[in-house]
CSV table of C-alpha atoms and ligand atoms in Angstrom, one decimal:
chain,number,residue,atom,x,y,z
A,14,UNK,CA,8.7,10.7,-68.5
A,15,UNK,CA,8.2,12.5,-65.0
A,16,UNK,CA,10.0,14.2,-63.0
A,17,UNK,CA,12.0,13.2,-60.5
A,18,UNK,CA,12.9,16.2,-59.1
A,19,UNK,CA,9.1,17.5,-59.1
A,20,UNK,CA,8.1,14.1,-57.8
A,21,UNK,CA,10.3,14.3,-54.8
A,22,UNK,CA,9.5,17.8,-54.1
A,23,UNK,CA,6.0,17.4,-54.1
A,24,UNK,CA,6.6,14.4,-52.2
A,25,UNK,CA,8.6,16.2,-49.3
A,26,UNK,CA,5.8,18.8,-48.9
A,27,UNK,CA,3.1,16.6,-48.4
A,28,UNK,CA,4.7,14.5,-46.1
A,29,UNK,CA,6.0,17.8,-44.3
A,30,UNK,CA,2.0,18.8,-44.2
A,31,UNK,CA,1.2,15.5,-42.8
A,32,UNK,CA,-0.5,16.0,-39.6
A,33,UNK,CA,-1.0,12.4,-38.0
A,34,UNK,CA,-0.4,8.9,-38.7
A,35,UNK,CA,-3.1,8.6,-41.0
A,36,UNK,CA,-1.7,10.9,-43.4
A,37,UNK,CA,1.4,10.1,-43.3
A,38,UNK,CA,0.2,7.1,-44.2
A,39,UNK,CA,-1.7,7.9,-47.0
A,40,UNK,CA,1.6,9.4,-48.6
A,41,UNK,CA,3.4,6.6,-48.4
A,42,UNK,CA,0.8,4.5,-50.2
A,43,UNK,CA,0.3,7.1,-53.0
A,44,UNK,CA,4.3,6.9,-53.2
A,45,UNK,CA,5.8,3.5,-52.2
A,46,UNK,CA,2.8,1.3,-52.3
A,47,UNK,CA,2.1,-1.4,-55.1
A,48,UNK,CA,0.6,1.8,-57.1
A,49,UNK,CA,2.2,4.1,-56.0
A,50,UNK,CA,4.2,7.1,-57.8
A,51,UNK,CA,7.6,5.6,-57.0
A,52,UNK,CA,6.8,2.4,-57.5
A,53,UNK,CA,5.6,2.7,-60.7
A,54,UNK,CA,8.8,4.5,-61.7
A,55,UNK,CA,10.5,1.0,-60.4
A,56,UNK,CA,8.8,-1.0,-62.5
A,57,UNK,CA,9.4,1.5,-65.8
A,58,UNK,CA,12.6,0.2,-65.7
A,59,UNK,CA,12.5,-3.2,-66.7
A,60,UNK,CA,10.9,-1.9,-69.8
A,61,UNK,CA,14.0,0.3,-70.2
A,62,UNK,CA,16.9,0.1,-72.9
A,63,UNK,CA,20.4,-0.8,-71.0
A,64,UNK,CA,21.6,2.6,-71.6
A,65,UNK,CA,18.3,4.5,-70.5
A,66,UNK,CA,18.5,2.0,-67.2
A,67,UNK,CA,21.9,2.8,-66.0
A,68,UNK,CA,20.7,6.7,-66.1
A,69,UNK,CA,17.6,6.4,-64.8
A,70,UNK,CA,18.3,3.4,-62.2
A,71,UNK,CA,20.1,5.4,-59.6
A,72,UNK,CA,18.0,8.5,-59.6
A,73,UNK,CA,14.5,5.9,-59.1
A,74,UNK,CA,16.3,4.2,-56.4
A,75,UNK,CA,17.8,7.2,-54.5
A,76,UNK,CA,14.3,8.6,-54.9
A,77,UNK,CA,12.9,5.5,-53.3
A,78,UNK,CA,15.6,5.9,-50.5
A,79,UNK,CA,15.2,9.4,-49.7
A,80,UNK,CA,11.6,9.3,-49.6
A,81,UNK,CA,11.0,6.3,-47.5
A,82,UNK,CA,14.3,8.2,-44.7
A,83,UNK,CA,11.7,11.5,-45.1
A,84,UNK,CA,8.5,9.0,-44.1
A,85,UNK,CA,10.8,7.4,-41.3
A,86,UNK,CA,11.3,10.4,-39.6
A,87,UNK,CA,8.4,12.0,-40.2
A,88,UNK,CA,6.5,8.9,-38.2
A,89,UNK,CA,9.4,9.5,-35.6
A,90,UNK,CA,8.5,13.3,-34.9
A,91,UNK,CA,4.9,12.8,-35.1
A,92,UNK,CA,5.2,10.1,-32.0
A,93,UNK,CA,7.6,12.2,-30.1
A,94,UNK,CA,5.3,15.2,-30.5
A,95,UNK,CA,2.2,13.3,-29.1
A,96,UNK,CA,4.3,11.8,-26.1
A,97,UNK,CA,5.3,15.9,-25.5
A,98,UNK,CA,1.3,16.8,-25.8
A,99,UNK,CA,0.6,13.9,-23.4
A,100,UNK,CA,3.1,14.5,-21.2
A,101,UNK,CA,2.0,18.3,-20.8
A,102,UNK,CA,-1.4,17.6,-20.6
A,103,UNK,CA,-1.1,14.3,-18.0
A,104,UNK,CA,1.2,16.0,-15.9
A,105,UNK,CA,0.3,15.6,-11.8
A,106,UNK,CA,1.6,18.3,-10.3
A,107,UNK,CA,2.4,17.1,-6.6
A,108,UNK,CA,3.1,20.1,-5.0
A,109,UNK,CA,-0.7,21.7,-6.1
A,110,UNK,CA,-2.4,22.5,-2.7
A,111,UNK,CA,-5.6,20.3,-2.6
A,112,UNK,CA,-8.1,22.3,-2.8
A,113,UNK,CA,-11.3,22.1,-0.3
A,114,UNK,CA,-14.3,22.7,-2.4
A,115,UNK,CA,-15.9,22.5,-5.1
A,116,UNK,CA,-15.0,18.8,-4.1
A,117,UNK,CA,-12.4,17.9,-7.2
A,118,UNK,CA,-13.4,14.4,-8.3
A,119,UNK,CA,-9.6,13.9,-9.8
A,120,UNK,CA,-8.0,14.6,-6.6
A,121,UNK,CA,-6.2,11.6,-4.1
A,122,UNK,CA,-7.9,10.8,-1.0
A,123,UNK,CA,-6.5,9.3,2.2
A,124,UNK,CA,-6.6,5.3,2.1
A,125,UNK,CA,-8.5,3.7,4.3
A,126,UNK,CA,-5.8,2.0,6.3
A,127,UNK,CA,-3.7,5.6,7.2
A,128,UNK,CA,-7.1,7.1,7.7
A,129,UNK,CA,-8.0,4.8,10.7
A,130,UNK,CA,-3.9,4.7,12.1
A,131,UNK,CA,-4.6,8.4,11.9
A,132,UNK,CA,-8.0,7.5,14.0
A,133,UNK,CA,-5.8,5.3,16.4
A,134,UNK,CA,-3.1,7.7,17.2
A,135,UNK,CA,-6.1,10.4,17.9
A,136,UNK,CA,-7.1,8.5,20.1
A,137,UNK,CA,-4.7,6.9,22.1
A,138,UNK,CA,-3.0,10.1,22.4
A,139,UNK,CA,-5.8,11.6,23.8
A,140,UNK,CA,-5.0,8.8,26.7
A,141,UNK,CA,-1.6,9.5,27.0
A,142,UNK,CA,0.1,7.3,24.7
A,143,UNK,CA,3.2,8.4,21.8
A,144,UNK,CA,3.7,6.8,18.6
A,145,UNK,CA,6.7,4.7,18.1
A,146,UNK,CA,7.9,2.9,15.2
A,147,UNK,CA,10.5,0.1,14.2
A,148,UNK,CA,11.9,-1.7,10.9
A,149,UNK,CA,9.8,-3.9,8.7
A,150,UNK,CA,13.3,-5.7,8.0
A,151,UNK,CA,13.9,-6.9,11.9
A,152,UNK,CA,15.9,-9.3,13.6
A,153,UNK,CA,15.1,-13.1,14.3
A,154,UNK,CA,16.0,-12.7,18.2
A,155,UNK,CA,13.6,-9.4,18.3
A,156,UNK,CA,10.5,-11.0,16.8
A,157,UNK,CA,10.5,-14.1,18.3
A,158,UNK,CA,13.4,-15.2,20.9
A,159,UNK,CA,13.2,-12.2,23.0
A,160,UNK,CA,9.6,-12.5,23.1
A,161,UNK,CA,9.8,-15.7,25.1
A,162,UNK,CA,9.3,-17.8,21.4
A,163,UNK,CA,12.9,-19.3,21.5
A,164,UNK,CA,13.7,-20.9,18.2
A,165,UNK,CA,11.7,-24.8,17.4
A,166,UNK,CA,8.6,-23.0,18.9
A,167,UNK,CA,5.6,-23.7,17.5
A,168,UNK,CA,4.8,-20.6,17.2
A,169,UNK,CA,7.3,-19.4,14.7
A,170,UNK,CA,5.8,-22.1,12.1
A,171,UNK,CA,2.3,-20.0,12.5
A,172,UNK,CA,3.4,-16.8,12.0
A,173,UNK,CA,4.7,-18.3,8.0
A,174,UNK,CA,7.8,-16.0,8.8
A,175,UNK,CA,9.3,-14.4,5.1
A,176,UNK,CA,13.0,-15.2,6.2
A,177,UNK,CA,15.6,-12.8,4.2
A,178,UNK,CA,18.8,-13.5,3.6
A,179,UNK,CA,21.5,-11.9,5.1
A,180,UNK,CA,21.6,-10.8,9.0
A,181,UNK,CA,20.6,-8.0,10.6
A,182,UNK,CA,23.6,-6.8,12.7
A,183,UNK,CA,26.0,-9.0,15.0
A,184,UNK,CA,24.8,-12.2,13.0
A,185,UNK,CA,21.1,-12.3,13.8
A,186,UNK,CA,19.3,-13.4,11.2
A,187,UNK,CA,16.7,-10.5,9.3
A,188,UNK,CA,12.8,-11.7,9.1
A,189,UNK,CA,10.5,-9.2,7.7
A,190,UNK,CA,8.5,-8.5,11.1
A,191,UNK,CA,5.8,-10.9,11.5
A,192,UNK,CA,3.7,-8.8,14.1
A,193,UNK,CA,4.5,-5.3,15.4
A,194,UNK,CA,5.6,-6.8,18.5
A,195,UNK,CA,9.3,-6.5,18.1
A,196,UNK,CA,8.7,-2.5,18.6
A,197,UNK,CA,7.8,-4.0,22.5
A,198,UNK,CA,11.6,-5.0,22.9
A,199,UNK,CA,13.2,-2.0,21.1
A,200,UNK,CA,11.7,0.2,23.1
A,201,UNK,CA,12.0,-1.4,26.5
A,202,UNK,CA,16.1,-2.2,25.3
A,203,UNK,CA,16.0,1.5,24.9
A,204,UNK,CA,13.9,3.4,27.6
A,205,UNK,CA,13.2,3.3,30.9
A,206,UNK,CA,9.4,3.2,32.1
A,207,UNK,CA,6.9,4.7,32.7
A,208,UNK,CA,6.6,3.6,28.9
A,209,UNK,CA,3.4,4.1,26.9
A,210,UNK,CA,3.1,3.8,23.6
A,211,UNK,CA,1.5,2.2,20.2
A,212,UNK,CA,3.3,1.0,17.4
A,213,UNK,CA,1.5,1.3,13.7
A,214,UNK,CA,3.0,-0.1,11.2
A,215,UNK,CA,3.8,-2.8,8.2
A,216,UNK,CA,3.6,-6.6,9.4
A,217,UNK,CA,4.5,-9.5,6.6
A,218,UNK,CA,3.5,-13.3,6.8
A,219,UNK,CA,3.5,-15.9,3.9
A,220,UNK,CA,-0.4,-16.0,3.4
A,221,UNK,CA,-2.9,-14.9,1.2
A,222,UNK,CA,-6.8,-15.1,0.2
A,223,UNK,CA,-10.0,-13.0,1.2
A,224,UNK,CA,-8.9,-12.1,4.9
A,225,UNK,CA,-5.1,-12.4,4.4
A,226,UNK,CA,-2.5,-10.3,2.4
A,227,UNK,CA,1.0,-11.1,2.4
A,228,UNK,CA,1.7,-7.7,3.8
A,229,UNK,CA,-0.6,-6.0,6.7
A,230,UNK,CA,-0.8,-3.5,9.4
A,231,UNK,CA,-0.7,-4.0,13.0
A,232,UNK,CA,-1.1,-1.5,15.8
A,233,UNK,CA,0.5,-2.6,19.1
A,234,UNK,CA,0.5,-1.2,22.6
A,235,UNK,CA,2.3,-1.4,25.6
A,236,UNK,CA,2.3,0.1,28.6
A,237,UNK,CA,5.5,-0.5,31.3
A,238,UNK,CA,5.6,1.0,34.7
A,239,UNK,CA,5.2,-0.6,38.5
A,240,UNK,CA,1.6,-0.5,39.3
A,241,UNK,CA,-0.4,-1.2,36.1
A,242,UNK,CA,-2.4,-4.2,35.9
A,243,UNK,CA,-5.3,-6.2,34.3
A,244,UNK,CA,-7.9,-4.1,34.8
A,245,UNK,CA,-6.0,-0.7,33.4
A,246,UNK,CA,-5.8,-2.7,30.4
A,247,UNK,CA,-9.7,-3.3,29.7
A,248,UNK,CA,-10.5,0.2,30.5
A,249,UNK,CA,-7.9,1.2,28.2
A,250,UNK,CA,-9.5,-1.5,25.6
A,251,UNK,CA,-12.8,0.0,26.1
A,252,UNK,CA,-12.2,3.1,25.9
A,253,UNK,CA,-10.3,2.6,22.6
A,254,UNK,CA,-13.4,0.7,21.3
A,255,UNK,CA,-16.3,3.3,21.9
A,256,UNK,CA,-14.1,6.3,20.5
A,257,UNK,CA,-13.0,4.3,17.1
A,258,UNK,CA,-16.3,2.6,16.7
A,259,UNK,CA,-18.0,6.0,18.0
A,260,UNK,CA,-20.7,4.1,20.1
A,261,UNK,CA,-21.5,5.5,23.9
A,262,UNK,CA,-21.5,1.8,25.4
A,263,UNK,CA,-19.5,-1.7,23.6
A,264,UNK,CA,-19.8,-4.9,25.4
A,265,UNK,CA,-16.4,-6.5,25.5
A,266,UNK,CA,-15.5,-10.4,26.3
A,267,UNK,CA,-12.2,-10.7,27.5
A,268,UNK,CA,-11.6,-14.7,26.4
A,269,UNK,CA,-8.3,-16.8,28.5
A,270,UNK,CA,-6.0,-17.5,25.4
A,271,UNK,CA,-2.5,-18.0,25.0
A,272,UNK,CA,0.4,-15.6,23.5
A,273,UNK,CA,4.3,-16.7,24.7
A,274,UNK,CA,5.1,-13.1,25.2
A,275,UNK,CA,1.8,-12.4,27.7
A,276,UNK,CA,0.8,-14.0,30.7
A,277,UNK,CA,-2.0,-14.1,31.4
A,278,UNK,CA,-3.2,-13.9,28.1
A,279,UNK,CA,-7.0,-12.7,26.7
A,280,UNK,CA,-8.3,-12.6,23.3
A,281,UNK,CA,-10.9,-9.7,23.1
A,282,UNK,CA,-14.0,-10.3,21.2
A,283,UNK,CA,-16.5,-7.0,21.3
A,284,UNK,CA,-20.5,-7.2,21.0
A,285,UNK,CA,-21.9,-6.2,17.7
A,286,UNK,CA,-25.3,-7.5,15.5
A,287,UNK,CA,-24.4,-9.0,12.0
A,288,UNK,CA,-28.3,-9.2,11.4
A,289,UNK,CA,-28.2,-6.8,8.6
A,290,UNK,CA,-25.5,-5.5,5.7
A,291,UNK,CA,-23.4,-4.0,8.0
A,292,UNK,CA,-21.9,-4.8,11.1
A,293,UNK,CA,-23.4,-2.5,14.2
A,294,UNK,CA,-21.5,-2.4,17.3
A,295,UNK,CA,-22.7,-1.3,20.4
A,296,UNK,CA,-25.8,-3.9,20.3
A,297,UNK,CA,-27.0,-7.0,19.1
A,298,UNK,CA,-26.1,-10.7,19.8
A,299,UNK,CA,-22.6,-11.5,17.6
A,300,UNK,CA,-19.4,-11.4,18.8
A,301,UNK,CA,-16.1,-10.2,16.7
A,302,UNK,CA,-12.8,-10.5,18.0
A,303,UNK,CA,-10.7,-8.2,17.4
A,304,UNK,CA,-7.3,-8.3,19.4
A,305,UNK,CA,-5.2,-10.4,21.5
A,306,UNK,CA,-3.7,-9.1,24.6
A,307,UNK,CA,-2.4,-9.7,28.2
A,308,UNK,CA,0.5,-8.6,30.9
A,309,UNK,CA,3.9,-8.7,29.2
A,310,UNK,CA,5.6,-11.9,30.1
A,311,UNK,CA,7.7,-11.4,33.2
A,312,UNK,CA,10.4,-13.3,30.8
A,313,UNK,CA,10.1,-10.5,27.9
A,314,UNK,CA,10.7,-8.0,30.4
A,315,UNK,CA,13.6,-9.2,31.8
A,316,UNK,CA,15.1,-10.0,28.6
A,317,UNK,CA,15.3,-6.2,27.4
A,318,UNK,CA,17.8,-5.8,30.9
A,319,UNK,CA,14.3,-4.4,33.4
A,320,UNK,CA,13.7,-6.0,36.7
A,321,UNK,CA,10.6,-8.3,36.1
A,322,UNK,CA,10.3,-7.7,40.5
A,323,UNK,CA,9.8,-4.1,39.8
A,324,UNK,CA,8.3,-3.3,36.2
A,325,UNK,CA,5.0,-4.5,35.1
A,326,UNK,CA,2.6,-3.9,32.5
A,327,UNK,CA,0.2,-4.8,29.7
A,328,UNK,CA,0.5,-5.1,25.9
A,329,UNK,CA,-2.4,-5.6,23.2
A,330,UNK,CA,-1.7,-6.4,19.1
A,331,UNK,CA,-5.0,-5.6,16.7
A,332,UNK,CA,-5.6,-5.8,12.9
A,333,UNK,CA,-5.5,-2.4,11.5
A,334,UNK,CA,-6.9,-3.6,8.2
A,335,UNK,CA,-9.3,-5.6,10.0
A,336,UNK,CA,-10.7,-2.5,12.2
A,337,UNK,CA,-10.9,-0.3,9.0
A,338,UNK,CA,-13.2,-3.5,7.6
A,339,UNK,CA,-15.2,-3.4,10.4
A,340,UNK,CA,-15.5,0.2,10.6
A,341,UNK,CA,-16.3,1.2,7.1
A,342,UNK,CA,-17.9,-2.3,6.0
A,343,UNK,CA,-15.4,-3.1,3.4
A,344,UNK,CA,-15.6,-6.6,1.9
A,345,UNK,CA,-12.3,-7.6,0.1
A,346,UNK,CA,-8.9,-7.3,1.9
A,347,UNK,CA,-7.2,-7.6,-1.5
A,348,UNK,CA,-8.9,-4.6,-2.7
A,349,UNK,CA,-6.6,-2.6,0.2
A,350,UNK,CA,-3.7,-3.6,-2.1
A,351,UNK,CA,-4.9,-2.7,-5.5
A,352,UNK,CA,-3.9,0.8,-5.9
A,353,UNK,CA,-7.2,1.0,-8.1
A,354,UNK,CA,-7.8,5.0,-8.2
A,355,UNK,CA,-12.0,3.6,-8.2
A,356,UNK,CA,-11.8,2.0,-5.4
A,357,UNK,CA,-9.7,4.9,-3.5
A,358,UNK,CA,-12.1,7.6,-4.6
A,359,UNK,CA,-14.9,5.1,-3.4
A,360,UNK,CA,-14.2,4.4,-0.3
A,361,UNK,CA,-11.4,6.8,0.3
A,362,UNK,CA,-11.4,10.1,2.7
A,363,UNK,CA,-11.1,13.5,2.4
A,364,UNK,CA,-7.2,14.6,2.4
A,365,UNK,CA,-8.3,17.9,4.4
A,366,UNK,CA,-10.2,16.4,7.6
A,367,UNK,CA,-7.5,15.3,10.3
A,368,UNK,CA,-9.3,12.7,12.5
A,369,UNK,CA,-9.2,14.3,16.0
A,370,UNK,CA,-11.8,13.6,19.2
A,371,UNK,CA,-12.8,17.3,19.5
A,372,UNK,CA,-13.9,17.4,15.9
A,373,UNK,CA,-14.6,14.1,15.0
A,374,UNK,CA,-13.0,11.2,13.7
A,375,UNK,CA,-15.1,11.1,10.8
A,376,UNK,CA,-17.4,13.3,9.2
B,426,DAH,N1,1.7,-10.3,18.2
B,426,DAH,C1,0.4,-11.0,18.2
B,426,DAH,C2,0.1,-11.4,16.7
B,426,DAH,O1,0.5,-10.9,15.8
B,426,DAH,C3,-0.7,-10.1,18.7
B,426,DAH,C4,-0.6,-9.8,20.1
B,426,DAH,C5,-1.2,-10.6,21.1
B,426,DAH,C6,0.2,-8.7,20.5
B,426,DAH,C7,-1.1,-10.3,22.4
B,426,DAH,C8,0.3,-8.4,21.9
B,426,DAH,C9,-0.4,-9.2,22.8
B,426,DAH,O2,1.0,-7.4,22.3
B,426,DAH,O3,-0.3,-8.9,24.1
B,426,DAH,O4,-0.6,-12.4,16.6
């Protein structure tokens, strides 16, 4: 006859000693499975007398109870251990300074798309310009009717507007921003020129395949006072192209197009060769365009309360995401969106080097 008591104690230390899973495991087959010690006990009692049964019945079955609790739990601490080893050893610690050298192959790097806004802001405020922002949640009359697209304008049906529901103050219905353009009437309803600035930021249109993501980033400018004209704005243009693209000369091609909130309006294209794997700009025989532009709309000016008589003045809208393609010769637009830690330390830059003009935008 064994032991019970012996049995369990033995029992109870080896599944104390048990280390991992896989002997914990092992235990409970050497106890509960078809051979195992307590099992066999289980089946000695069919070959039992009544009598000898009703003794021995409870103590088997408690002993099978007790020691499959004992296994439970054990399993239990063994999993919460390993989730407290992982989550010491896994732990990111975000206030760590980054450290310059030797280069750390684990640490972030700056995403493509903040690295050239970062490029953009360097240099346009090198030119004079500040940074303004606005909401990605904006209102219907900003992004369209205030910028000379009234509503049943074509126009609103190609910009595939995500409409939200809800408004977005005194009734006007919220659209997440379609361009960054709506930054052009917030801050003309809010200062008064000489206004010169750039708008970065999130832009959101229904579309999506190798060129398109639902959500994107725009960089608009404007620039409001009583004297600028046409020509300010392509120096401004091509002086913005040789610093980003960091080429002494670009050849530019200022194409008639048509914008409702610019008139007259230009689609830029700049000069580049496409001959090889990479796009070169500064020579050869193709032509990219890159941004739309033009002299704000007489209309939008007047609509944010100025004096269209008095104020005048340009405004351009350009792909960030598209620039940063160009620039760095990145294929897939997708990939932007990813968050795939590969393709960040890839094609990612270094968290330490601030794009400026006097050092460099990128070294
Ligand atoms: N908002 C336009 C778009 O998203 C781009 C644009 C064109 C902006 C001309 C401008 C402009 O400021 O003058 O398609």
């Amino acid at each position: 006859m064994t032991d019970i008591t012996a049995l369990e104690r033995d029992l109870s230390e080896r599944i104390a000693a048990s280390g991992d899973d896989a002997a914990l495991e092992a235990v409970r087959v050497a106890a509960l499975g078809k051979k195992g010690q307590v099992s066999e006990l289980l089946k000695s009692l069919g070959g039992m007398s009544p009598d000898e049964r009703k003794m021995q019945g409870p103590a088997i079955n408690g002993l099978r109870d007790r020691v499959t609790t004992a296994i439970a739990e054990k399993k239990q601490a063994l999993a919460d251990a390993d989730l407290q080893r992982r989550l010491e050893t896994e732990r990111v610690d975000v206030t760590l300074p980054a450290v310059p050298f030797p280069f750390d192959p684990g640490a972030g790097r700056i995403h493509p798309v903040s690295q050239v806004t970062d490029e953009l802001i360097a240099i346009f405020a090198d030119m004079g310009f500040g940074v303004a922002e606005g909401p990605d949640i904006e209102r219907d009359d900003y992004n369209f009717t205030k910028l000379n697209i009234p509503p049943e304008h074509p126009a609103r049906q190609m910009h595939d507007t995500f409409y939200l529901n809800g408004n977005a103050g005194d009734g006007a219905r919220a659209v997440l921003r379609t361009h960054t353009s709506p930054v052009q009437i917030r801050t003309m309803l809010t200062q008064k020129p000489p206004i010169r600035i750039i708008v970065p930021g999130r832009t959101y249109r229904s579309d999506s395949d190798q060129t398109h993501t639902p959500m994107f980033h725009q960089v608009e400018g404007l620039v409001i006072d009583e004297t600028t004209h046409m020509g300010h704005l392509k120096w401004t243009l091509e002086e913005f192209c040789k610093a980003f693209f960091e080429v002494p000369q670009v050849k530019m091609r200022f194409r008639a197009s048509h914008f409702p909130f610019t008139e007259p309006s230009a689609e830029v294209d700049i000069q580049c060769d496409r001959s090889g794997d990479t796009v070169k700009f500064g020579e050869g025989n193709d032509w990219l365009e890159i941004l739309g532009c033009g002299m704000v709309h007489p209309k939008v000016i007047a609509n944010c309360g100025l004096d269209p008589e008095k104020y005048q003045g340009f405004a351009f809208g350009c792909g960030i995401d598209r620039l940063a393609m160009l620039k760095y010769g990145l294929p897939d637009l997708r990939a932007f969106f990813d968050s795939d830690l590969r393709w960040l330390k890839h094609y990612g830059f270094s968290v330490l080097e601030q794009p400026s003009l006097a050092m460099g935008l990128t070294r």
